[in-house]
Short mmCIF file of C-alpha atoms and ligand atoms in Angstrom, two decimals:
data_model
loop_
_atom_site.label_atom_id
_atom_site.label_comp_id
_atom_site.label_asym_id
_atom_site.label_seq_id
_atom_site.Cartn_x
_atom_site.Cartn_y
_atom_site.Cartn_z
CA UNK B 160 -0.10 0.31 0.03
CA UNK B 161 0.77 3.63 -1.14
CA UNK B 162 0.74 6.39 1.82
CA UNK B 163 0.99 9.67 0.68
CA UNK B 164 1.29 11.90 3.86
CA UNK B 165 0.90 15.73 3.79
CA UNK B 166 2.47 18.30 6.35
CA UNK B 167 5.58 15.80 7.08
CA UNK B 168 7.57 19.14 8.91
CA UNK B 169 3.95 19.65 11.25
CA UNK B 170 3.83 18.95 14.96
CA UNK B 171 2.08 15.73 13.82
CA UNK B 172 3.64 14.69 10.79
CA UNK B 173 6.70 15.05 12.17
CA UNK B 174 6.08 12.05 14.04
CA UNK B 175 4.23 9.76 11.31
CA UNK B 176 7.66 10.59 9.26
CA UNK B 177 9.61 9.28 12.15
CA UNK B 178 7.15 6.11 12.50
CA UNK B 179 7.17 5.17 8.33
CA UNK B 180 10.13 5.06 7.63
CA UNK B 181 11.36 3.33 10.99
CA UNK B 182 8.04 0.49 9.77
CA UNK B 183 9.63 0.68 6.29
CA UNK B 184 6.36 1.63 5.03
CA UNK B 185 6.13 3.00 1.46
CA UNK B 186 4.96 5.97 1.27
CA UNK B 187 6.10 9.88 -0.28
CA UNK B 188 5.87 12.56 1.19
CA UNK B 189 5.57 16.52 -0.19
CA UNK B 190 7.36 19.60 1.30
CA UNK B 191 5.06 22.03 1.02
CA UNK B 192 8.16 23.48 -1.37
CA UNK B 193 7.88 20.52 -3.64
CA UNK B 194 3.93 20.60 -3.90
CA UNK B 195 2.05 23.88 -2.58
CA UNK B 196 -1.48 22.47 -1.55
CA UNK B 197 -3.23 26.19 -1.78
CA UNK B 198 -2.46 25.12 -5.88
CA UNK B 199 -5.35 23.09 -6.78
CA UNK B 200 -4.01 22.26 -10.03
CA UNK B 201 -0.97 21.25 -9.03
CA UNK B 202 -2.45 19.20 -6.37
CA UNK B 203 -4.41 17.49 -9.02
CA UNK B 204 -1.61 16.39 -11.09
CA UNK B 205 0.14 15.24 -8.38
CA UNK B 206 -2.45 12.70 -7.36
CA UNK B 207 -2.90 11.09 -10.77
CA UNK B 208 -0.12 10.88 -11.47
CA UNK B 209 1.39 9.45 -7.90
CA UNK B 210 -2.14 7.49 -7.19
CA UNK B 211 -1.61 7.25 -3.73
CA UNK B 212 -3.78 4.29 -1.52
CA UNK B 213 -4.43 6.61 1.34
CA UNK B 214 -3.64 9.83 2.47
CA UNK B 215 -2.20 11.11 6.01
CA UNK B 216 -3.19 14.87 6.47
CA UNK B 217 -1.74 17.60 8.62
CA UNK B 218 -1.75 20.08 6.84
CA UNK B 219 -3.59 22.51 8.34
CA UNK B 220 -3.96 26.05 9.24
CA UNK B 221 -3.49 26.04 12.90
CA UNK B 222 -2.95 29.48 14.17
CA UNK B 223 -6.10 29.69 16.41
CA UNK B 224 -6.34 33.71 16.85
CA UNK B 225 -4.89 34.60 13.30
CA UNK B 226 -7.10 32.71 11.60
CA UNK B 227 -9.46 34.97 12.65
CA UNK B 228 -7.75 38.04 11.03
CA UNK B 229 -6.29 35.14 7.55
CA UNK B 230 -10.16 33.96 7.49
CA UNK B 231 -9.18 33.04 3.45
CA UNK B 232 -6.48 30.90 4.04
CA UNK B 233 -7.35 29.69 7.08
CA UNK B 234 -10.08 28.52 5.21
CA UNK B 235 -8.71 27.37 2.00
CA UNK B 236 -5.84 25.03 4.00
CA UNK B 237 -8.69 23.54 6.36
CA UNK B 238 -11.70 23.49 3.91
CA UNK B 239 -11.11 23.97 0.07
CA UNK B 240 -8.06 21.19 0.11
CA UNK B 241 -9.89 18.81 1.80
CA UNK B 242 -13.00 19.53 -0.89
CA UNK B 243 -9.51 19.27 -3.14
CA UNK B 244 -8.01 16.14 -2.30
CA UNK B 245 -12.12 14.26 -1.33
CA UNK B 246 -12.21 14.10 -5.41
CA UNK B 247 -9.62 11.56 -5.35
CA UNK B 248 -11.60 9.03 -3.94
CA UNK B 249 -8.91 8.16 -1.58
CA UNK B 250 -8.83 7.32 1.25
CA UNK B 251 -7.92 9.87 3.77
CA UNK B 252 -6.77 10.10 7.77
CA UNK B 253 -7.67 13.74 8.67
CA UNK B 254 -7.61 15.36 12.05
CA UNK B 255 -9.91 17.91 13.71
CA UNK B 256 -9.88 19.62 16.59
CA UNK B 257 -11.92 19.14 20.42
CA UNK B 258 -12.35 23.38 18.97
CA UNK B 259 -15.74 22.12 16.96
CA UNK B 260 -17.21 21.32 20.13
CA UNK B 261 -18.54 24.23 23.37
CA UNK B 262 -19.51 21.17 25.31
CA UNK B 263 -21.00 21.77 28.98
CA UNK B 264 -18.14 21.65 31.86
CA UNK B 265 -17.14 18.21 33.31
CA UNK B 266 -19.01 15.59 30.64
CA UNK B 267 -16.45 13.90 28.23
CA UNK B 268 -17.16 14.55 25.06
CA UNK B 269 -17.95 11.50 23.22
CA UNK B 270 -17.81 11.35 19.17
CA UNK B 271 -21.67 11.89 17.65
CA UNK B 272 -22.13 15.04 20.32
CA UNK B 273 -23.41 17.73 18.33
CA UNK B 274 -20.28 20.53 16.61
CA UNK B 275 -20.61 24.07 17.77
CA UNK B 276 -17.39 25.60 17.44
CA UNK B 277 -16.80 29.07 18.76
CA UNK B 278 -14.50 30.24 16.90
CA UNK B 279 -12.88 30.25 12.88
CA UNK B 280 -10.76 27.42 13.58
CA UNK B 281 -13.24 25.25 14.64
CA UNK B 282 -16.12 26.37 12.31
CA UNK B 283 -13.41 25.49 9.39
CA UNK B 284 -12.96 21.98 11.30
CA UNK B 285 -16.44 22.28 11.31
CA UNK B 286 -16.97 22.41 7.96
CA UNK B 287 -14.62 19.63 6.84
CA UNK B 288 -16.01 17.42 8.76
CA UNK B 289 -19.34 17.86 6.77
CA UNK B 290 -17.32 17.07 3.62
CA UNK B 291 -15.77 14.15 4.91
CA UNK B 292 -19.08 12.64 6.31
CA UNK B 293 -20.82 13.78 3.04
CA UNK B 294 -17.98 11.28 1.11
CA UNK B 295 -18.58 8.62 3.67
CA UNK B 296 -22.40 8.67 3.33
CA UNK B 297 -21.52 8.36 -0.29
CA UNK B 298 -20.11 5.53 0.31
CA UNK B 299 -15.79 6.46 0.55
CA UNK B 300 -13.95 5.39 3.75
CA UNK B 301 -12.28 7.98 5.37
CA UNK B 302 -11.78 8.46 9.17
CA UNK B 303 -11.91 11.77 10.99
CA UNK B 304 -9.90 12.03 13.87
CA UNK B 305 -10.77 14.60 16.55
CA UNK B 306 -7.57 15.23 19.31
CA UNK B 307 -6.58 18.08 21.36
CA UNK B 308 -3.72 19.78 22.53
CA UNK B 309 -0.58 18.49 20.47
CA UNK B 310 3.02 18.80 22.31
CA UNK B 311 5.81 17.16 20.36
CA UNK B 312 9.60 17.57 19.31
CA UNK B 313 8.94 19.34 16.37
CA UNK B 314 8.04 22.85 16.01
CA UNK B 315 6.43 25.03 18.94
CA UNK B 316 3.74 23.83 21.07
CA UNK B 317 2.42 24.59 24.39
CA UNK B 318 5.19 22.81 26.57
CA UNK B 319 8.19 24.16 24.35
CA UNK B 320 7.20 27.78 25.08
CA UNK B 321 6.65 27.85 28.71
CA UNK B 322 10.04 26.01 28.82
CA UNK B 323 11.55 28.66 27.23
CA UNK B 324 9.41 31.37 28.92
CA UNK B 325 10.04 29.47 32.81
CA UNK B 326 14.17 30.58 31.81
CA UNK B 327 13.37 34.64 32.15
CA UNK B 328 10.54 34.68 34.38
CA UNK B 329 9.94 34.11 38.00
CA UNK B 330 6.02 33.79 37.27
CA UNK B 331 3.82 32.98 34.53
CA UNK B 332 0.20 33.76 34.21
CA UNK B 333 -1.52 30.85 32.71
CA UNK B 334 -5.63 30.03 31.70
CA UNK B 335 -6.93 27.62 34.53
CA UNK B 336 -10.94 27.28 32.95
CA UNK B 337 -10.52 25.25 30.14
CA UNK B 338 -10.31 21.97 31.00
CA UNK B 339 -8.83 19.17 28.60
CA UNK B 340 -6.12 16.14 27.98
CA UNK B 341 -2.80 16.85 26.47
CA UNK B 342 -2.17 14.42 23.87
CA UNK B 343 1.70 13.88 22.43
CA UNK B 344 2.08 13.46 18.49
CA UNK B 345 3.72 10.67 18.73
CA UNK B 346 1.41 9.03 20.84
CA UNK B 347 -1.08 9.90 18.35
CA UNK B 348 0.50 8.58 15.49
CA UNK B 349 1.19 5.45 16.47
CA UNK B 350 -2.35 5.11 17.55
CA UNK B 351 -3.10 6.00 13.68
CA UNK B 352 -1.17 3.13 12.40
CA UNK B 353 -2.35 0.71 14.19
CA UNK B 354 -5.91 1.57 13.69
CA UNK B 355 -6.55 3.46 11.00
CA UNK B 356 -3.45 2.28 8.56
CA UNK B 357 -2.68 -1.53 9.71
CA UNK B 358 -5.93 -2.88 10.80
CA UNK B 359 -8.31 0.13 9.85
CA UNK B 360 -11.88 0.56 11.55
CA UNK B 361 -14.68 1.94 10.18
CA UNK B 362 -15.25 5.03 8.51
CA UNK B 363 -16.14 8.06 10.62
CA UNK B 364 -15.57 10.14 13.62
CA UNK B 365 -13.01 9.37 16.30
CA UNK B 366 -11.50 10.53 19.58
CA UNK B 367 -7.58 10.05 20.43
CA UNK B 368 -5.83 12.03 23.43
CA UNK B 369 -3.80 10.64 25.79
CA UNK B 370 -5.99 9.35 29.06
CA UNK B 371 -5.55 9.92 32.16
CA UNK B 372 -6.94 12.74 34.66
CA UNK B 373 -8.39 16.24 32.80
CA UNK B 374 -6.34 19.32 33.47
CA UNK B 375 -6.34 23.14 33.16
CA UNK B 376 -3.61 24.63 31.24
CA UNK B 377 -2.14 25.79 34.47
CA UNK B 378 -2.58 22.18 35.66
CA UNK B 379 -0.49 21.32 32.98
CA UNK B 380 1.91 24.00 32.78
CA UNK B 381 2.59 23.14 36.86
CA UNK B 382 3.33 20.07 36.58
CA UNK B 383 5.73 19.47 33.53
CA UNK B 384 7.75 22.64 35.20
CA UNK B 385 7.98 21.17 38.34
CA UNK B 386 9.40 17.39 36.58
CA UNK B 387 11.63 19.54 35.13
CA UNK B 388 13.24 22.41 36.84
CA UNK B 389 11.74 21.07 40.56
CA UNK B 390 11.57 23.69 43.23
CA UNK B 391 12.84 26.50 41.01
CA UNK B 392 9.79 26.10 38.34
CA UNK B 393 8.74 29.58 38.25
CA UNK B 394 5.21 30.70 40.20
CA UNK B 395 2.25 30.22 38.62
CA UNK B 396 -0.34 32.35 38.45
CA UNK B 397 -4.03 31.33 37.11
CA UNK B 398 -6.31 33.52 35.48
CA UNK B 399 -9.81 33.18 33.52
CA UNK B 400 -9.90 33.12 29.44
CA UNK B 401 -11.36 37.04 29.68
CA UNK B 402 -8.63 38.07 31.73
CA UNK B 403 -5.96 36.23 29.23
CA UNK B 404 -7.58 37.33 26.50
CA UNK B 405 -7.32 41.23 28.36
CA UNK B 406 -3.76 40.35 28.90
CA UNK B 407 -3.28 39.58 25.35
CA UNK B 408 -5.64 41.72 23.51
CA UNK B 409 -4.85 42.45 20.13
CA UNK B 410 -2.54 38.99 19.43
CA UNK B 411 -5.09 36.78 21.22
CA UNK B 412 -9.09 37.61 20.03
CA UNK B 413 -10.09 33.85 19.49
CA UNK B 414 -13.01 32.91 21.54
CA UNK B 415 -11.78 28.51 22.95
CA UNK B 416 -13.82 26.11 24.60
CA UNK B 417 -13.60 25.52 28.52
CA UNK B 418 -14.22 21.80 27.99
CA UNK B 419 -12.04 19.89 25.22
CA UNK B 420 -12.06 16.74 26.94
CA UNK B 421 -12.57 13.73 24.81
CA UNK B 422 -14.35 10.35 25.22
CA UNK B 423 -13.27 7.63 22.95
CA UNK B 424 -16.71 5.29 22.87
CA UNK B 425 -15.16 3.16 19.59
CA UNK B 426 -11.54 2.02 19.72
CA UNK B 427 -9.85 0.03 22.16
CA UNK B 428 -7.43 2.42 24.47
CA UNK B 429 -4.48 2.09 23.02
CA UNK B 430 -3.58 6.04 24.59
CA UNK B 431 -0.92 6.29 28.00
CA UNK B 432 -1.68 8.43 30.60
CA UNK B 433 -0.93 12.05 29.79
CA UNK B 434 1.89 12.47 32.62
CA UNK B 435 3.84 9.49 31.46
CA UNK B 436 4.02 11.12 28.00
CA UNK B 437 5.45 14.30 28.72
CA UNK B 438 7.75 12.47 31.17
CA UNK B 439 9.26 11.17 27.87
CA UNK B 440 8.70 14.07 25.56
CA UNK B 441 10.67 16.21 28.63
CA UNK B 442 13.35 13.23 28.88
CA UNK B 443 13.92 13.34 25.00
CA UNK B 444 14.23 16.81 25.19
CA UNK B 445 17.09 16.54 27.89
CA UNK B 446 19.38 14.22 25.64
CA UNK B 447 19.24 16.28 23.09
N1 NAP K 35 -1.82 21.51 17.04
C1 NAP K 35 -3.04 20.84 18.44
O1 NAP K 35 -2.50 21.50 18.97
C2 NAP K 35 -3.93 20.37 17.45
C3 NAP K 35 -5.19 20.40 18.31
C4 NAP K 35 -6.20 19.55 17.28
C5 NAP K 35 -6.51 19.33 16.10
N2 NAP K 35 -4.75 19.75 15.31
C6 NAP K 35 -4.67 19.24 13.91
O2 NAP K 35 -3.56 18.44 13.82
C7 NAP K 35 -3.34 18.27 12.47
C8 NAP K 35 -1.65 18.72 12.84
O3 NAP K 35 -2.01 19.76 13.59
P1 NAP K 35 -0.34 20.43 13.38
O4 NAP K 35 0.05 20.97 14.96
O5 NAP K 35 0.64 19.67 13.42
O6 NAP K 35 -0.11 21.01 12.26
P2 NAP K 35 0.89 22.56 12.48
O7 NAP K 35 1.97 21.84 13.69
O8 NAP K 35 0.68 23.74 12.03
O9 NAP K 35 1.79 21.43 11.01
C9 NAP K 35 1.31 22.17 9.56
C10 NAP K 35 1.35 21.26 8.18
O10 NAP K 35 0.89 22.18 7.21
C11 NAP K 35 1.66 22.59 5.84
N3 NAP K 35 1.44 23.56 5.45
C12 NAP K 35 0.86 24.69 5.85
N4 NAP K 35 0.57 25.60 4.20
C13 NAP K 35 0.91 24.63 3.74
C14 NAP K 35 0.94 24.30 1.79
N5 NAP K 35 0.64 25.72 1.28
N6 NAP K 35 1.24 23.54 1.11
C15 NAP K 35 1.86 22.35 1.88
N7 NAP K 35 2.01 22.16 3.07
C16 NAP K 35 1.19 23.35 3.95
C17 NAP K 35 3.73 22.79 6.89
O11 NAP K 35 4.11 22.98 6.60
P3 NAP K 35 5.84 23.71 5.99
O12 NAP K 35 6.09 23.85 7.34
O13 NAP K 35 6.30 23.85 5.04
O14 NAP K 35 5.07 24.91 6.53
C18 NAP K 35 3.05 21.86 8.34
O15 NAP K 35 3.91 20.48 8.03
C19 NAP K 35 -4.04 19.29 11.89
O16 NAP K 35 -4.94 19.10 11.14
C20 NAP K 35 -5.13 20.66 13.28
O17 NAP K 35 -5.84 21.31 12.90
C21 NAP K 35 -3.85 20.50 16.42
#
């Protein structure tokens, strides 16, 4: 089977790239320089020439706040690209987000919960999900995998940003009223390979997050700063989402859901506790 990995330089795509190599998979993975996915004509030519058997789509517009301004670009990458790829009737693994929901607090959100995004990025993800659902209903096989709070060894992410800030700050203000579960990009890529490439589950929506107790961003930072820096970790000042927005306006403008806790009701549990995953991540960056 010939796989096509799109977005191999991103937080998640990097992990697929490493695992595909390790497993000796037959795959192609054009960079954004080799194939600009905004160029529909080039995408068509590429897919018709390469005829992959499955696409792993890790490309997306992921800057949540900038998306409120760069709507056209966000829409082009998150929705139009999906529409273009669906034309080739090639099975797609698509990634969506906790940001398609605005669920009540204290619930674990199941796969069939109603979508009600609070920001533009979330709306584009919802629209992409609708296109995928329509294609599935027409008899095609695709998998829509919702995940959240990714961290990993490539690209800037919450963990790497806070660790960097901890070097020059004795106090850090961090949001305490958004609750979720962090997800290690490497664990997500492993689970996707197992459940959607090697032995594929039926087409549809799936939730994949690391397991363990839900936590706020402030609680998450407290955990990994303590693990990394012990008693010399900076103090964490808990702030609400609205305080954070006021403090960071106009850089932070998008609304975020308070609840990002996803429930997996369809897959055998293969994701470990997020604390164990964070510990491994911290050890891996120390060894670099
Ligand atoms: N990050 C999270 O916390 C999170 C949470 C929930 C869901 N997700 C979803 O998970 C998926 C992966 O996210 P991620 O965080 O790994 O994304 P990311 O780090 O932002 O990576 C985006 C990828 O898209 C590529 N790309 C951008 N514009 C392109 C273009 N015009 N042509 C070709 N490639 C282009 C980038 O390539 P270059 O490096 O060459 O620009 C990069 O490889 C996305 O669908 C995202 O919505 C992410």
